[in-house]
mmCIF file of C-alpha atoms in Angstrom:
data_model
loop_
_atom_site.group_PDB
_atom_site.id
_atom_site.type_symbol
_atom_site.label_atom_id
_atom_site.label_comp_id
_atom_site.label_asym_id
_atom_site.label_seq_id
_atom_site.Cartn_x
_atom_site.Cartn_y
_atom_site.Cartn_z
ATOM 1 C CA MET A 1 5.531 -20.955 13.289
ATOM 2 C CA LEU A 2 9.324 -20.200 14.978
ATOM 3 C CA ARG A 3 10.240 -24.243 16.186
ATOM 4 C CA ALA A 4 12.084 -24.945 19.262
ATOM 5 C CA ASP A 5 15.319 -26.495 17.597
ATOM 6 C CA SER A 6 14.956 -23.262 14.939
ATOM 7 C CA PRO A 7 18.847 -21.389 15.018
ATOM 8 C CA SER A 8 18.715 -18.309 15.625
ATOM 9 C CA VAL A 9 20.820 -14.971 13.717
ATOM 10 C CA ASN A 10 23.960 -16.033 15.621
ATOM 11 C CA GLU A 11 23.981 -19.142 14.824
ATOM 12 C CA LEU A 12 23.805 -18.391 10.852
ATOM 13 C CA GLY A 13 26.614 -16.647 11.217
ATOM 14 C CA TYR A 14 25.207 -13.258 11.522
ATOM 15 C CA GLU A 15 26.307 -11.814 15.941
ATOM 16 C CA ASN A 16 26.279 -8.252 17.139
ATOM 17 C CA LEU A 17 24.144 -6.336 13.767
ATOM 18 C CA ASP A 18 25.092 -3.353 13.406
ATOM 19 C CA TYR A 19 21.978 -1.219 13.626
ATOM 20 C CA ASN A 20 21.884 -0.450 10.757
ATOM 21 C CA GLU A 21 22.448 -3.628 9.065
ATOM 22 C CA ILE A 22 19.830 -5.636 7.788
ATOM 23 C CA VAL A 23 20.086 -9.273 7.493
ATOM 24 C CA PHE A 24 18.560 -12.370 5.287
ATOM 25 C CA PRO A 25 20.863 -15.340 7.280
ATOM 26 C CA LYS A 26 19.064 -18.530 4.711
ATOM 27 C CA LEU A 27 19.295 -16.565 1.767
ATOM 28 C CA GLY A 28 22.700 -15.609 2.079
ATOM 29 C CA LEU A 29 22.596 -11.434 2.405
ATOM 30 C CA ASP A 30 23.232 -8.864 4.201
ATOM 31 C CA PHE A 31 22.526 -4.768 3.806
ATOM 32 C CA HIS A 32 23.984 -2.528 5.713
ATOM 33 C CA ILE A 33 21.608 1.208 5.315
ATOM 34 C CA ASP A 34 21.342 3.951 6.198
ATOM 35 C CA SER A 35 17.762 5.506 6.831
ATOM 36 C CA THR A 36 18.832 8.758 5.433
ATOM 37 C CA ALA A 37 19.532 8.781 2.166
ATOM 38 C CA PHE A 38 21.696 11.931 2.025
ATOM 39 C CA THR A 39 21.139 16.017 3.031
ATOM 40 C CA VAL A 40 20.756 18.803 1.540
ATOM 41 C CA PHE A 41 21.257 22.357 3.815
ATOM 42 C CA GLY A 42 20.573 20.412 6.715
ATOM 43 C CA ILE A 43 17.341 18.537 6.064
ATOM 44 C CA ASN A 44 17.834 15.287 6.059
ATOM 45 C CA ILE A 45 16.288 13.066 2.844
ATOM 46 C CA GLN A 46 15.154 10.121 3.976
ATOM 47 C CA TRP A 47 14.411 7.283 1.260
ATOM 48 C CA TYR A 48 11.741 6.069 2.765
ATOM 49 C CA GLY A 49 10.516 9.683 1.226
ATOM 50 C CA ILE A 50 12.529 8.467 -2.263
ATOM 51 C CA ILE A 51 11.077 6.005 -2.041
ATOM 52 C CA ILE A 52 7.479 6.294 -1.324
ATOM 53 C CA SER A 53 7.859 9.144 -4.232
ATOM 54 C CA PHE A 54 8.447 6.696 -6.853
ATOM 55 C CA GLY A 55 5.842 4.537 -6.369
ATOM 56 C CA ILE A 56 3.599 7.560 -6.712
ATOM 57 C CA VAL A 57 5.555 8.604 -9.884
ATOM 58 C CA LEU A 58 5.111 5.168 -11.306
ATOM 59 C CA ALA A 59 1.979 4.544 -10.416
ATOM 60 C CA LEU A 60 1.335 8.281 -12.147
ATOM 61 C CA LEU A 61 2.710 7.050 -15.083
ATOM 62 C CA PHE A 62 0.576 4.444 -15.905
ATOM 63 C CA GLY A 63 -2.482 5.987 -15.109
ATOM 64 C CA MET A 64 -1.431 9.045 -17.368
ATOM 65 C CA ARG A 65 -1.498 6.055 -20.156
ATOM 66 C CA HIS A 66 -4.212 4.690 -19.650
ATOM 67 C CA PHE A 67 -6.813 8.024 -18.950
ATOM 68 C CA ARG A 68 -7.361 7.451 -21.915
ATOM 69 C CA LYS A 69 -8.694 4.190 -22.876
ATOM 70 C CA VAL A 70 -11.181 5.108 -20.122
ATOM 71 C CA GLY A 71 -13.304 7.146 -21.955
ATOM 72 C CA LEU A 72 -11.530 10.488 -19.680
ATOM 73 C CA ASP A 73 -9.315 13.762 -20.959
ATOM 74 C CA GLY A 74 -5.523 13.058 -19.372
ATOM 75 C CA ALA A 75 -4.942 17.236 -18.057
ATOM 76 C CA SER A 76 -7.557 16.346 -16.362
ATOM 77 C CA CYS A 77 -6.757 12.895 -14.272
ATOM 78 C CA LEU A 78 -3.826 14.654 -13.767
ATOM 79 C CA ASP A 79 -5.419 17.816 -11.544
ATOM 80 C CA VAL A 80 -7.145 15.067 -9.576
ATOM 81 C CA VAL A 81 -4.258 12.823 -9.018
ATOM 82 C CA THR A 82 -2.721 15.777 -7.937
ATOM 83 C CA VAL A 83 -5.274 16.662 -5.686
ATOM 84 C CA GLY A 84 -5.784 12.510 -4.543
ATOM 85 C CA CYS A 85 -2.024 12.694 -3.676
ATOM 86 C CA ILE A 86 -1.520 15.486 -1.327
ATOM 87 C CA GLY A 87 -5.140 13.604 -0.001
ATOM 88 C CA GLY A 88 -4.104 10.551 0.683
ATOM 89 C CA ILE A 89 -0.525 12.145 2.252
ATOM 90 C CA VAL A 90 -2.883 13.962 5.100
ATOM 91 C CA GLY A 91 -4.778 10.090 5.348
ATOM 92 C CA ALA A 92 -2.204 8.420 6.076
ATOM 93 C CA ARG A 93 -0.226 10.681 7.929
ATOM 94 C CA ILE A 94 -3.958 10.940 10.770
ATOM 95 C CA TYR A 95 -4.815 7.807 10.194
ATOM 96 C CA TYR A 96 -1.467 6.458 12.137
ATOM 97 C CA VAL A 97 -1.888 9.246 14.067
ATOM 98 C CA MET A 98 -5.428 8.621 15.367
ATOM 99 C CA PHE A 99 -4.286 5.113 16.402
ATOM 100 C CA ASN A 100 -0.777 5.981 17.754
ATOM 101 C CA TRP A 101 -2.492 9.359 19.455
ATOM 102 C CA SER A 102 -0.691 8.448 22.474
ATOM 103 C CA GLU A 103 3.035 9.057 21.306
ATOM 104 C CA TYR A 104 2.382 12.095 19.728
ATOM 105 C CA ALA A 105 0.075 14.266 22.374
ATOM 106 C CA GLY A 106 2.111 15.746 23.799
ATOM 107 C CA ASP A 107 4.180 17.096 21.377
ATOM 108 C CA ILE A 108 1.631 18.336 18.632
ATOM 109 C CA LYS A 109 5.057 19.624 15.818
ATOM 110 C CA SER A 110 5.733 16.291 15.338
ATOM 111 C CA ILE A 111 2.717 15.476 13.684
ATOM 112 C CA LEU A 112 4.593 16.807 11.331
ATOM 113 C CA ASN A 113 7.228 14.438 11.200
ATOM 114 C CA VAL A 114 6.533 12.281 8.854
ATOM 115 C CA ARG A 115 10.282 11.409 7.599
ATOM 116 C CA GLN A 116 11.010 8.532 9.469
ATOM 117 C CA GLY A 117 7.350 7.072 8.818
ATOM 118 C CA GLY A 118 4.587 6.630 10.422
ATOM 119 C CA LEU A 119 2.102 6.897 7.168
ATOM 120 C CA ALA A 120 -0.973 4.220 7.514
ATOM 121 C CA ILE A 121 -2.440 2.919 3.725
ATOM 122 C CA TYR A 122 -5.579 2.759 3.577
ATOM 123 C CA GLY A 123 -6.044 5.853 5.476
ATOM 124 C CA GLY A 124 -4.232 7.532 2.304
ATOM 125 C CA VAL A 125 -6.478 5.215 -0.105
ATOM 126 C CA ILE A 126 -9.370 6.789 2.261
ATOM 127 C CA GLY A 127 -7.858 11.021 1.799
ATOM 128 C CA ALA A 128 -6.913 9.364 -1.317
ATOM 129 C CA LEU A 129 -10.446 8.503 -2.278
ATOM 130 C CA LEU A 130 -12.130 11.180 -0.650
ATOM 131 C CA SER A 131 -10.579 14.056 -2.032
ATOM 132 C CA GLY A 132 -9.889 12.568 -5.376
ATOM 133 C CA MET A 133 -13.771 12.554 -5.534
ATOM 134 C CA VAL A 134 -14.266 16.082 -4.642
ATOM 135 C CA ALA A 135 -11.437 16.706 -7.542
ATOM 136 C CA CYS A 136 -13.774 14.884 -9.917
ATOM 137 C CA LYS A 137 -16.820 16.754 -9.436
ATOM 138 C CA ILE A 138 -14.978 20.394 -9.333
ATOM 139 C CA CYS A 139 -12.696 19.170 -13.086
ATOM 140 C CA LYS A 140 -16.334 18.072 -14.096
ATOM 141 C CA VAL A 141 -14.056 13.998 -14.769
ATOM 142 C CA LYS A 142 -15.795 10.017 -13.938
ATOM 143 C CA ILE A 143 -15.605 9.062 -10.982
ATOM 144 C CA LEU A 144 -16.183 4.996 -11.457
ATOM 145 C CA PRO A 145 -14.239 5.625 -15.038
ATOM 146 C CA MET A 146 -11.417 7.713 -12.994
ATOM 147 C CA LEU A 147 -11.196 5.083 -10.256
ATOM 148 C CA ASP A 148 -10.432 1.882 -12.234
ATOM 149 C CA VAL A 149 -7.128 3.204 -13.475
ATOM 150 C CA CYS A 150 -5.929 4.508 -10.282
ATOM 151 C CA GLY A 151 -7.057 1.303 -8.430
ATOM 152 C CA ALA A 152 -4.830 -0.314 -10.936
ATOM 153 C CA GLY A 153 -2.503 2.283 -10.388
ATOM 154 C CA PHE A 154 -2.039 2.126 -6.108
ATOM 155 C CA LEU A 155 -1.229 -1.268 -6.413
ATOM 156 C CA LEU A 156 1.995 -0.597 -8.679
ATOM 157 C CA GLY A 157 2.110 1.927 -6.014
ATOM 158 C CA GLN A 158 1.782 0.357 -3.290
ATOM 159 C CA ALA A 159 4.132 -2.435 -4.248
ATOM 160 C CA ILE A 160 6.609 -0.362 -4.461
ATOM 161 C CA GLY A 161 6.127 2.178 -1.279
ATOM 162 C CA ARG A 162 6.571 -1.273 0.417
ATOM 163 C CA TRP A 163 10.473 -0.777 0.639
ATOM 164 C CA GLY A 164 10.540 2.117 2.610
ATOM 165 C CA ASN A 165 9.564 -0.293 5.670
ATOM 166 C CA PHE A 166 12.768 -2.042 4.457
ATOM 167 C CA THR A 167 14.953 1.577 4.476
ATOM 168 C CA ASN A 168 13.240 1.396 7.778
ATOM 169 C CA GLN A 169 13.105 -1.906 8.922
ATOM 170 C CA GLU A 170 9.686 -1.390 10.296
ATOM 171 C CA ALA A 171 6.686 -3.780 9.153
ATOM 172 C CA PHE A 172 8.188 -6.969 9.757
ATOM 173 C CA GLY A 173 6.201 -8.927 11.867
ATOM 174 C CA CYS A 174 6.509 -12.566 14.270
ATOM 175 C CA ASN A 175 9.643 -15.107 14.927
ATOM 176 C CA THR A 176 9.925 -17.720 11.826
ATOM 177 C CA ASP A 177 12.270 -20.251 10.610
ATOM 178 C CA CYS A 178 10.767 -19.186 7.102
ATOM 179 C CA ILE A 179 13.655 -18.998 3.852
ATOM 180 C CA PHE A 180 13.138 -15.642 3.981
ATOM 181 C CA GLY A 181 13.071 -14.417 7.059
ATOM 182 C CA MET A 182 15.196 -11.458 8.330
ATOM 183 C CA SER A 183 16.707 -9.355 10.897
ATOM 184 C CA GLY A 184 18.101 -6.055 11.297
ATOM 185 C CA GLY A 185 20.292 -4.226 14.204
ATOM 186 C CA ARG A 186 16.901 -1.347 14.328
ATOM 187 C CA ILE A 187 14.566 -4.671 14.853
ATOM 188 C CA GLN A 188 16.135 -6.028 17.090
ATOM 189 C CA SER A 189 16.399 -3.188 19.389
ATOM 190 C CA TRP A 190 13.001 -2.064 18.821
ATOM 191 C CA ILE A 191 11.702 -5.842 20.243
ATOM 192 C CA THR A 192 14.098 -6.031 23.036
ATOM 193 C CA GLN A 193 12.384 -2.415 23.791
ATOM 194 C CA ASN A 194 8.529 -3.571 23.281
ATOM 195 C CA TYR A 195 9.012 -7.072 23.785
ATOM 196 C CA ASP A 196 9.191 -10.243 26.144
ATOM 197 C CA SER A 197 11.213 -12.859 24.831
ATOM 198 C CA GLU A 198 9.432 -15.214 25.409
ATOM 199 C CA ILE A 199 6.557 -13.665 23.060
ATOM 200 C CA LEU A 200 9.133 -11.960 19.813
ATOM 201 C CA ALA A 201 12.636 -12.189 20.529
ATOM 202 C CA PRO A 202 15.330 -10.269 19.401
ATOM 203 C CA ASN A 203 17.958 -12.525 18.394
ATOM 204 C CA TYR A 204 15.329 -14.744 15.808
ATOM 205 C CA MET A 205 14.959 -14.322 12.783
ATOM 206 C CA VAL A 206 10.841 -12.264 11.900
ATOM 207 C CA HIS A 207 8.773 -11.979 8.871
ATOM 208 C CA PRO A 208 9.256 -9.775 6.443
ATOM 209 C CA CYS A 209 5.369 -9.214 6.127
ATOM 210 C CA PHE A 210 6.923 -5.994 4.147
ATOM 211 C CA PHE A 211 8.145 -7.854 1.507
ATOM 212 C CA TYR A 212 5.103 -10.244 1.277
ATOM 213 C CA GLU A 213 2.414 -7.097 0.710
ATOM 214 C CA SER A 214 5.072 -5.722 -1.704
ATOM 215 C CA VAL A 215 4.399 -9.457 -3.650
ATOM 216 C CA TRP A 216 1.212 -9.794 -3.442
ATOM 217 C CA CYS A 217 0.043 -6.184 -4.553
ATOM 218 C CA LEU A 218 2.520 -7.104 -7.709
ATOM 219 C CA ILE A 219 1.218 -9.722 -8.497
ATOM 220 C CA GLY A 220 -2.520 -7.861 -8.426
ATOM 221 C CA PHE A 221 -1.452 -5.346 -10.434
ATOM 222 C CA VAL A 222 -0.532 -7.658 -13.227
ATOM 223 C CA VAL A 223 -3.775 -8.988 -13.062
ATOM 224 C CA LEU A 224 -5.936 -6.079 -12.625
ATOM 225 C CA ALA A 225 -3.819 -4.604 -15.151
ATOM 226 C CA TYR A 226 -5.563 -7.177 -18.125
ATOM 227 C CA ILE A 227 -8.160 -7.029 -16.443
ATOM 228 C CA LEU A 228 -8.222 -3.363 -16.930
ATOM 229 C CA ASN A 229 -7.190 -3.629 -20.532
ATOM 230 C CA LYS A 230 -8.501 -6.970 -22.253
ATOM 231 C CA PHE A 231 -11.726 -8.019 -19.969
ATOM 232 C CA ARG A 232 -13.867 -4.039 -18.212
ATOM 233 C CA LYS A 233 -17.049 -4.843 -18.206
ATOM 234 C CA PHE A 234 -18.362 -2.127 -16.614
ATOM 235 C CA ASP A 235 -16.693 0.613 -14.949
ATOM 236 C CA GLY A 236 -15.952 0.697 -10.838
ATOM 237 C CA GLN A 237 -15.085 -2.996 -11.354
ATOM 238 C CA ILE A 238 -11.552 -2.957 -11.209
ATOM 239 C CA ALA A 239 -11.930 -0.048 -8.487
ATOM 240 C CA LEU A 240 -14.257 -2.631 -6.305
ATOM 241 C CA LEU A 241 -10.943 -5.924 -7.059
ATOM 242 C CA TYR A 242 -8.777 -3.091 -6.010
ATOM 243 C CA LEU A 243 -10.124 -3.711 -2.703
ATOM 244 C CA GLY A 244 -11.136 -7.142 -2.899
ATOM 245 C CA TRP A 245 -7.510 -8.260 -3.699
ATOM 246 C CA TYR A 246 -5.466 -5.839 -1.318
ATOM 247 C CA GLY A 247 -7.927 -5.788 1.535
ATOM 248 C CA LEU A 248 -7.653 -10.593 1.078
ATOM 249 C CA GLY A 249 -4.173 -10.302 1.463
ATOM 250 C CA ARG A 250 -4.307 -7.267 4.066
ATOM 251 C CA PHE A 251 -6.169 -9.289 5.799
ATOM 252 C CA PHE A 252 -3.475 -12.954 6.635
ATOM 253 C CA ILE A 253 -0.294 -10.720 6.355
ATOM 254 C CA GLU A 254 -1.519 -7.853 9.383
ATOM 255 C CA GLY A 255 -1.904 -10.772 11.663
ATOM 256 C CA LEU A 256 2.273 -12.020 11.822
ATOM 257 C CA ARG A 257 2.684 -7.374 12.271
ATOM 258 C CA THR A 258 3.927 -7.649 15.442
ATOM 259 C CA ASP A 259 3.316 -3.072 14.735
ATOM 260 C CA SER A 260 -0.406 -3.637 13.989
ATOM 261 C CA LEU A 261 -2.732 -0.026 14.935
ATOM 262 C CA THR A 262 -4.817 -1.612 17.556
ATOM 263 C CA ILE A 263 -8.220 -0.801 18.419
ATOM 264 C CA GLY A 264 -7.994 1.179 21.903
ATOM 265 C CA GLN A 265 -6.169 -1.838 24.301
ATOM 266 C CA ALA A 266 -7.632 -4.313 22.481
ATOM 267 C CA GLU A 267 -4.846 -6.217 21.372
ATOM 268 C CA ASN A 268 -6.666 -8.541 19.256
ATOM 269 C CA LEU A 269 -9.079 -5.668 17.156
ATOM 270 C CA ARG A 270 -6.222 -5.152 14.796
ATOM 271 C CA VAL A 271 -7.540 -2.337 12.899
ATOM 272 C CA SER A 272 -6.240 -3.286 8.973
ATOM 273 C CA GLN A 273 -8.009 -6.344 9.403
ATOM 274 C CA ILE A 274 -11.237 -5.429 10.685
ATOM 275 C CA LEU A 275 -10.993 -3.086 8.014
ATOM 276 C CA ALA A 276 -9.180 -5.714 4.886
ATOM 277 C CA PHE A 277 -12.525 -7.844 6.276
ATOM 278 C CA VAL A 278 -14.745 -5.261 5.370
ATOM 279 C CA CYS A 279 -13.164 -4.178 1.804
ATOM 280 C CA VAL A 280 -12.970 -7.808 1.018
ATOM 281 C CA ILE A 281 -17.209 -8.607 2.003
ATOM 282 C CA PHE A 282 -18.033 -4.765 -0.182
ATOM 283 C CA SER A 283 -15.961 -6.073 -2.934
ATOM 284 C CA VAL A 284 -17.880 -8.877 -3.538
ATOM 285 C CA ILE A 285 -20.852 -8.171 -2.675
ATOM 286 C CA MET A 286 -20.673 -5.277 -5.067
ATOM 287 C CA LEU A 287 -19.793 -7.586 -8.276
ATOM 288 C CA PHE A 288 -21.790 -9.939 -7.547
ATOM 289 C CA ILE A 289 -24.849 -6.543 -7.459
ATOM 290 C CA CYS A 290 -23.072 -5.003 -10.339
ATOM 291 C CA PHE A 291 -22.338 -7.986 -12.698
ATOM 292 C CA SER A 292 -25.931 -9.734 -12.606
ATOM 293 C CA LYS A 293 -27.386 -6.115 -13.458
ATOM 294 C CA ILE A 294 -24.889 -5.647 -15.567
ATOM 295 C CA ASN A 295 -26.084 -8.797 -17.824
ATOM 296 C CA ARG A 296 -30.312 -7.823 -17.319
ATOM 297 C CA MET A 297 -29.515 -5.253 -19.366
ATOM 298 C CA GLY A 298 -27.321 -6.468 -22.001
ATOM 299 C CA ALA A 299 -26.921 -4.224 -25.219
ATOM 300 C CA ASP A 300 -27.951 -1.663 -23.385
ATOM 301 C CA TYR A 301 -24.878 -0.620 -20.856
ATOM 302 C CA LYS A 302 -22.286 0.835 -21.971
ATOM 303 C CA LEU A 303 -18.628 1.486 -20.853
ATOM 304 C CA TYR A 304 -18.143 5.348 -20.469
ATOM 305 C CA CYS A 305 -16.023 5.128 -22.924
ATOM 306 C CA ASP A 306 -17.960 3.944 -25.560
ATOM 307 C CA THR A 307 -20.942 7.178 -25.194
ATOM 308 C CA GLU A 308 -20.955 10.098 -26.864
ATOM 309 C CA GLU A 309 -19.722 12.052 -24.712
ATOM 310 C CA SER A 310 -16.868 10.353 -23.925
ATOM 311 C CA LYS A 311 -16.083 10.486 -27.315
ATOM 312 C CA MET A 312 -16.669 13.894 -28.157
ATOM 313 C CA LEU A 313 -14.269 14.395 -25.016
ATOM 314 C CA LEU A 314 -11.837 12.960 -26.118
ATOM 315 C CA GLU A 315 -12.398 14.732 -29.972
ATOM 316 C CA GLN A 316 -12.701 18.334 -28.466
ATOM 317 C CA THR A 317 -9.114 17.042 -25.805
ATOM 318 C CA LYS A 318 -7.731 15.769 -29.088
ATOM 319 C CA ASN A 319 -8.098 19.099 -31.754
ATOM 320 C CA LYS A 320 -7.294 21.378 -29.012
ATOM 321 C CA ASN A 321 -3.283 19.913 -28.772
#
């Protein structure tokens, strides 16, 4: 919370910030980052896209190391992941545009331009989930074990991908005087254009919500990866834990943000907070139901990786290789 006596960015020694300058005054950090990484044949390649792509690659590498552990054929899973990535990008864009339609109604072609940002993570998860489930049916890949690996992989990808918001100076929160408070030229410009200074002052630090979410996702990845390798009790457990973990963090972090997608003109109805709350409740209920069912079944329940079907599948793919 910003106190009345909190020093401004200028008073902390960072005056007249450049448009591409990003500062963390209390940490003594000062960066000059152009959101355009480089240009190829006249096309600007953005750091945003590079970082998100890097996150996807790391998540994919994690998945390829763990698909066999849950009893799945890596080659078939790779096909599913490819379809899921495409569906995720499409879903993330559709979700963002849907709740910002006024920005695109007069310029439909701009919907296809994602190089400057405009991807909503919940839309990405929904798009990846739906397209991935369809691909699982077509490729005859068991959905629940697949979702377990993807659940942990999602958190790794999101932890990396959130730094794309850093280079674009977006996904920040309200004014703060905490040690992680940040500011930037583009941030100040955006606040000046969109907020009354009595609500959000451009010359004071703001919460780096992208950083909070990145750290939360990274911690979640470590926890879920450990459970995946050591304590997975039923197929679908990691996927449910993913929903609960990410939803819990996002619910509180979203409350700090100033650029949340809202329902209509109701500024207090933040779409991501509502979805986060639903995800947490759904996760808790389903985990309780599933653990209760597994306890009742006792030794009669088997993870897919322990079934004869899975063992035969892995043996066949091993012989092919």
